[in-house]
Coordinates of C-alpha atoms and ligand atoms in Angstrom, one line a residue:
M1 CA 18.6 -4.3 -6.7
E2 CA 21.0 -6.5 -4.5
Y3 CA 19.5 -8.8 -2.0
Q4 CA 21.2 -10.7 0.8
N5 CA 18.5 -13.3 1.8
I6 CA 16.6 -13.9 -1.5
I7 CA 17.5 -14.3 -5.2
V8 CA 15.1 -12.7 -7.8
E9 CA 15.4 -13.8 -11.5
K10 CA 13.4 -12.7 -14.4
K11 CA 13.0 -15.7 -16.5
I12 CA 11.6 -15.7 -20.1
N13 CA 7.9 -15.8 -20.9
K14 CA 6.9 -13.0 -18.1
V15 CA 7.8 -15.4 -15.2
A16 CA 9.9 -14.1 -12.2
L17 CA 11.4 -16.5 -9.8
I18 CA 12.2 -15.6 -6.2
T19 CA 14.3 -18.0 -4.2
L20 CA 14.5 -17.9 -0.5
N21 CA 18.2 -18.0 0.2
R22 CA 19.2 -18.5 3.8
P23 CA 20.3 -22.2 3.5
Q24 CA 22.4 -22.1 6.9
A25 CA 19.0 -21.4 8.7
L26 CA 16.7 -23.6 6.6
N27 CA 15.3 -20.2 5.0
A28 CA 14.0 -19.1 8.4
L29 CA 12.0 -15.9 7.7
S30 CA 14.1 -13.1 9.4
P31 CA 12.7 -9.6 9.5
E32 CA 15.5 -8.8 6.8
L33 CA 14.3 -11.6 4.5
T34 CA 10.6 -10.6 4.8
L35 CA 11.4 -6.9 4.0
E36 CA 13.5 -8.0 1.0
L37 CA 10.6 -10.1 -0.1
A38 CA 8.2 -7.3 0.2
T39 CA 10.5 -4.9 -1.7
A40 CA 11.0 -7.3 -4.6
L41 CA 7.3 -8.0 -4.7
G42 CA 6.7 -4.2 -4.9
Q43 CA 9.1 -3.9 -7.9
L44 CA 7.6 -7.1 -9.7
E45 CA 4.1 -5.6 -9.3
E46 CA 5.1 -2.5 -11.4
D47 CA 7.2 -4.6 -13.9
D48 CA 5.2 -5.0 -17.1
E49 CA 7.6 -7.8 -18.2
V50 CA 6.5 -9.9 -15.3
A51 CA 3.0 -11.5 -15.2
V52 CA 3.5 -14.5 -12.8
V53 CA 5.8 -15.0 -9.7
V54 CA 7.1 -18.4 -8.6
L55 CA 8.3 -18.5 -4.9
T56 CA 10.6 -21.3 -3.8
G57 CA 13.3 -22.3 -1.4
S58 CA 15.8 -25.2 -1.4
E59 CA 15.4 -28.9 -1.7
K60 CA 15.7 -29.3 2.0
A61 CA 13.5 -26.1 3.0
F62 CA 11.0 -23.9 1.5
A63 CA 11.1 -22.4 4.9
A64 CA 11.4 -23.5 8.6
G65 CA 9.2 -20.7 9.9
A66 CA 9.8 -17.2 11.4
D67 CA 13.4 -16.8 12.6
I68 CA 13.0 -17.9 16.2
K69 CA 16.5 -16.7 17.1
A70 CA 15.5 -13.1 16.0
M71 CA 12.1 -13.4 17.7
K72 CA 12.9 -15.2 21.0
D73 CA 13.7 -12.0 23.0
M74 CA 11.0 -9.8 21.7
T75 CA 8.4 -8.5 24.3
Y76 CA 4.7 -8.0 23.7
M77 CA 5.3 -4.3 23.2
D78 CA 8.0 -5.0 20.6
M79 CA 5.7 -7.2 18.7
F80 CA 2.8 -4.8 19.0
K81 CA 4.8 -1.7 18.0
A82 CA 6.3 -3.5 14.8
D83 CA 2.9 -5.0 14.1
F84 CA 5.0 -8.1 13.6
I85 CA 4.2 -10.4 10.8
T86 CA 1.5 -8.4 9.0
K87 CA 3.5 -5.5 7.7
T88 CA 5.9 -7.1 5.2
W89 CA 4.7 -10.8 5.1
E90 CA 1.2 -9.9 4.0
S91 CA 2.8 -8.4 0.7
I92 CA 2.6 -11.8 -1.0
A93 CA -1.1 -12.1 -0.1
H94 CA -1.9 -8.7 -1.5
F95 CA 0.3 -9.1 -4.6
R96 CA -2.1 -8.6 -7.6
K97 CA -0.5 -11.0 -10.1
P98 CA -0.7 -14.8 -9.8
T99 CA 1.8 -16.5 -7.4
I100 CA 2.8 -20.0 -7.2
A101 CA 4.7 -21.6 -4.3
A102 CA 6.9 -24.4 -5.3
V103 CA 7.6 -26.1 -2.1
A104 CA 10.3 -28.8 -1.3
G105 CA 11.2 -30.0 2.1
Y106 CA 10.1 -28.2 5.3
A107 CA 7.3 -25.6 5.1
L108 CA 6.7 -25.0 8.7
G109 CA 5.1 -22.3 10.7
G110 CA 5.6 -19.1 8.8
G111 CA 6.9 -21.1 5.9
C112 CA 3.6 -23.0 5.5
E113 CA 1.8 -19.6 6.1
L114 CA 3.7 -18.0 3.3
A115 CA 3.1 -20.9 0.9
M116 CA -0.7 -20.6 1.8
M117 CA -0.6 -16.8 0.9
C118 CA 0.4 -17.9 -2.6
D119 CA -2.3 -18.5 -5.2
M120 CA -1.4 -22.2 -5.5
I121 CA 1.0 -24.7 -4.0
L122 CA 2.9 -27.3 -6.0
A123 CA 4.7 -29.6 -3.7
A124 CA 7.7 -31.8 -4.2
D125 CA 7.5 -35.4 -3.1
N126 CA 9.7 -34.7 -0.1
A127 CA 7.6 -31.7 1.1
K128 CA 6.5 -31.3 4.8
F129 CA 3.9 -29.1 6.0
G130 CA 3.2 -28.0 9.5
Q131 CA 2.3 -25.4 12.1
P132 CA 4.6 -26.3 14.9
E133 CA 4.4 -23.1 16.9
I134 CA 2.7 -24.8 19.7
T135 CA 5.9 -26.6 20.4
I136 CA 7.8 -23.5 21.0
G137 CA 5.2 -22.0 23.3
T138 CA 3.2 -19.8 20.8
I139 CA 0.7 -20.2 18.1
P140 CA 0.6 -19.4 14.4
G141 CA 0.6 -15.7 13.7
A142 CA 0.6 -15.3 10.0
G143 CA -2.6 -16.8 9.0
G144 CA -1.9 -20.5 10.0
T145 CA -5.1 -20.9 12.1
Q146 CA -7.3 -19.2 9.4
R147 CA -5.9 -20.2 6.1
L148 CA -5.0 -23.8 7.0
T149 CA -8.5 -24.4 8.4
R150 CA -10.0 -22.9 5.2
F151 CA -7.9 -25.3 3.1
I152 CA -8.1 -28.5 4.9
G153 CA -11.0 -28.2 7.5
K154 CA -11.2 -27.8 11.1
S155 CA -10.5 -31.3 12.3
K156 CA -7.2 -31.7 10.4
A157 CA -6.3 -28.0 11.1
M158 CA -6.8 -28.3 14.7
E159 CA -4.8 -31.6 14.8
M160 CA -1.8 -29.9 13.1
V161 CA -2.0 -26.7 15.1
L162 CA -2.6 -28.3 18.5
T163 CA 0.0 -31.1 18.1
G164 CA 2.6 -29.7 15.7
R165 CA 2.2 -32.8 13.6
M166 CA 3.6 -32.4 10.0
M167 CA 1.8 -33.4 6.9
D168 CA 3.7 -35.1 4.0
A169 CA 2.9 -34.2 0.3
V170 CA 0.5 -36.9 -0.3
E171 CA -1.6 -36.0 2.6
A172 CA -1.4 -32.3 1.7
E173 CA -2.7 -33.1 -1.8
R174 CA -5.4 -35.3 -0.5
S175 CA -6.4 -32.7 1.9
G176 CA -6.6 -29.8 -0.7
L177 CA -3.4 -27.8 0.7
V178 CA -1.5 -28.4 -2.4
S179 CA -2.7 -28.6 -6.1
R180 CA -0.2 -31.3 -7.2
V181 CA 2.8 -33.4 -6.0
I182 CA 5.8 -33.5 -8.2
P183 CA 9.2 -35.4 -8.0
V184 CA 11.6 -33.1 -6.3
A185 CA 14.0 -33.0 -9.1
D186 CA 11.0 -31.7 -11.6
L187 CA 9.5 -29.3 -9.2
L188 CA 11.0 -26.0 -10.2
A189 CA 10.7 -26.9 -13.9
E190 CA 7.0 -27.9 -13.5
A191 CA 6.3 -24.6 -11.4
I192 CA 7.9 -22.4 -14.2
K193 CA 6.0 -24.3 -16.8
T194 CA 2.8 -23.9 -15.0
A195 CA 3.5 -20.1 -14.4
E196 CA 4.5 -19.6 -18.2
K197 CA 1.0 -21.2 -19.1
I198 CA -0.7 -18.7 -17.0
A199 CA 1.6 -15.8 -18.2
S200 CA 0.6 -16.6 -21.9
F201 CA -2.9 -15.4 -21.2
S202 CA -4.2 -11.9 -20.8
L203 CA -2.7 -10.2 -17.7
P204 CA -5.9 -8.4 -16.9
M205 CA -7.8 -11.5 -17.2
I206 CA -5.5 -13.6 -15.1
M207 CA -5.6 -10.8 -12.5
M208 CA -9.4 -10.6 -12.4
A209 CA -9.8 -14.4 -12.3
K210 CA -7.4 -14.4 -9.3
E211 CA -9.1 -11.6 -7.5
A212 CA -12.6 -13.4 -8.1
V213 CA -11.4 -16.7 -6.7
N214 CA -9.9 -14.9 -3.7
Y215 CA -13.2 -13.3 -3.1
A216 CA -14.6 -16.6 -2.4
Y217 CA -12.7 -16.7 0.8
E218 CA -14.1 -13.3 2.0
V219 CA -17.7 -13.1 1.3
P220 CA -21.0 -15.2 1.4
L221 CA -21.7 -17.2 -1.8
A222 CA -24.4 -14.8 -3.3
E223 CA -22.1 -11.8 -2.9
G224 CA -19.2 -13.7 -4.5
I225 CA -21.4 -14.9 -7.4
H226 CA -22.7 -11.3 -8.1
Y227 CA -19.1 -10.0 -8.0
E228 CA -18.0 -12.7 -10.5
R229 CA -20.7 -11.7 -12.8
R230 CA -19.9 -8.0 -12.6
M231 CA -16.2 -8.8 -13.2
F232 CA -17.2 -11.2 -16.1
H233 CA -19.2 -8.3 -17.8
S234 CA -16.3 -6.0 -17.4
T235 CA -14.2 -8.4 -19.4
F236 CA -16.4 -7.6 -22.5
G237 CA -15.0 -4.0 -22.3
T238 CA -11.4 -5.3 -23.2
L239 CA -9.5 -5.8 -26.4
D240 CA -8.4 -9.0 -25.1
Q241 CA -11.9 -10.5 -24.8
I242 CA -12.5 -9.4 -28.5
E243 CA -9.3 -10.9 -29.6
G244 CA -9.7 -14.2 -27.6
M245 CA -13.1 -14.9 -28.9
N246 CA -12.4 -13.8 -32.6
A247 CA -9.2 -15.9 -32.5
F248 CA -11.4 -18.9 -31.5
A249 CA -13.8 -18.4 -34.2
E250 CA -11.0 -18.0 -36.6
K251 CA -9.3 -21.0 -35.7
R252 CA -5.9 -19.2 -34.8
K253 CA -3.9 -18.6 -31.7
P254 CA -5.0 -15.3 -30.0
V255 CA -2.5 -12.4 -29.6
F256 CA -3.3 -10.7 -26.1
K257 CA -2.4 -7.0 -25.9
N258 CA -3.2 -6.9 -22.0
K259 CA -5.7 -4.2 -23.0
Ligands
LIG301 C1 5.3 -17.0 11.7 C2 4.8 -17.3 12.9 C3 4.1 -16.3 13.9 O1 3.6 -18.3 12.7 C4 5.7 -18.3 13.9 C5 6.7 -19.2 13.3 O2 7.0 -19.5 12.2 S1 7.6 -19.9 14.7 C6 8.6 -21.0 13.8 C7 8.1 -22.2 13.6 N1 9.0 -23.2 13.0 C8 9.6 -24.1 13.8 O3 9.4 -24.2 14.9 C9 10.6 -25.1 13.1 C10 12.0 -24.9 13.6 N2 12.9 -25.8 13.0 C11 13.0 -27.1 13.4 O4 12.2 -27.6 14.1 C12 14.1 -27.8 12.7 O5 15.0 -27.1 12.4 C13 13.6 -28.7 11.5 C14 12.6 -29.9 11.9 C15 12.8 -27.9 10.4 C16 15.0 -29.3 10.8 O6 15.6 -30.1 11.7 P1 17.2 -30.3 11.3 O7 17.2 -31.2 10.0 O8 17.7 -31.2 12.4 O9 18.0 -29.0 11.3 P2 18.3 -28.0 12.4 O10 19.8 -28.5 12.7 O11 17.3 -28.0 13.4 O12 18.5 -26.5 11.7 C17 19.6 -26.3 10.8 C18 20.0 -24.8 11.2 O13 18.7 -24.0 10.9 C19 18.3 -23.3 12.0 N3 16.9 -23.1 12.0 C20 15.9 -23.9 11.6 N4 14.7 -23.5 11.9 C21 14.8 -22.2 12.3 C22 13.9 -21.2 12.6 N5 12.6 -21.4 12.4 N6 14.4 -20.1 13.0 C23 15.9 -19.7 13.1 N7 16.6 -20.8 12.8 C24 16.3 -21.9 12.4 C25 18.8 -24.0 13.2 O14 18.8 -23.3 14.3 C26 20.1 -24.5 12.7 O15 21.0 -23.6 12.9 P3 22.4 -23.8 13.7 O16 21.8 -23.9 15.1 O17 23.0 -25.1 13.2 O18 23.1 -22.5 13.7

C-alpha cells in the first residue's frame, strides 16, 4: 500500500520499520498520518513475516506532537464527535507484537505520547522529550499525564506537564523513560539489531511476555503475579517451550516454529 506520510519497510529477520515522514512539519501527527499509521499497523499485525516493529522519525524530530495547525480551529463538538486522538493513535498501544520507538530529536506532546505507547524507547543522544501542551493552551490528550507519570513519577511528570520543560536523553534514561541512549548515527542500526534479537525468539512467547509486562500497568500486584503464573503455565502447552528447553539440554540452538 502507498502512504504519503509514513514509510513502511519490511527488513530481513522479521523486523518492520515504520518511518514518520513529514519533515516539513517535524513529523507533526496529522489525522492523515495517524490514520496511515493505524492502517499500516493493522496490516503488520496480520503479517506472519513480521514479529517486531520499529517506529522512528528523522534525526531532527521523532514527532513534534499533534498537528497544531490541523487542530487549532476544532471545536469541542468536533473533538468529541471524532473522539480525537484515541481512535487511530491508540493502535500502536494495542498492537500485539513488540514495538520499539527509536527517538532522535524532538519527541514532544503527541510525539512523546506516541513513543510511550511503544514497548520500549531507545533514544539518540540528541533526543528531547516534552509535554509542551500547556504552552499552547491545552493539556496532553494521548496519555501524557498518565503514561509519563507511571514512567518517571509524579514530581518530574508534574514539572514537565505544568511547565512544558523538555528533558534530554541523559535525563530521560536516568528517569526511566528510555531504556538506552545511543549516538544518533547508530540509533537506527541499534534499534533494528534489538528488534532482530527479539524477533529471533518464539513469536507467541514474545507476545505473551509483552502482554504480561503491560498487565503490570493495569492491575494490582497480586493479580498481575497470578496472571503471569497462568501465562507461564500455558507456555508448557506449546511446541516452542519443548524445543527451547530440549535445545538447551542438547547444547544446540533452538529452532522455534511459533507454535
Ligand atoms: C496530542 C496532544 C493532545 O497531546 C496534543 C499535542 O501534541 S499539541 C502539540 C505539542 N507540540 C508542540 O507544542 C511543539 C510545537 N513545535 C515547536 O515548539 C517547535 O516547532 C520545535 C521546538 C519542535 C522546533 O522549533 P524549530 O526548530 O524552530 O522549528 P519550527 O520552525 O518551529 O518548525 C518547523 C516547521 O514545523 C512546523 N511544526 C512544528 N511542530 C508542529 C506541530 N506540532 N504542528 C504543526 N506544525 C508544526 C512549524 O510550524 C514549521 O512549519 P512552517 O511554519 O515553517 O511551515
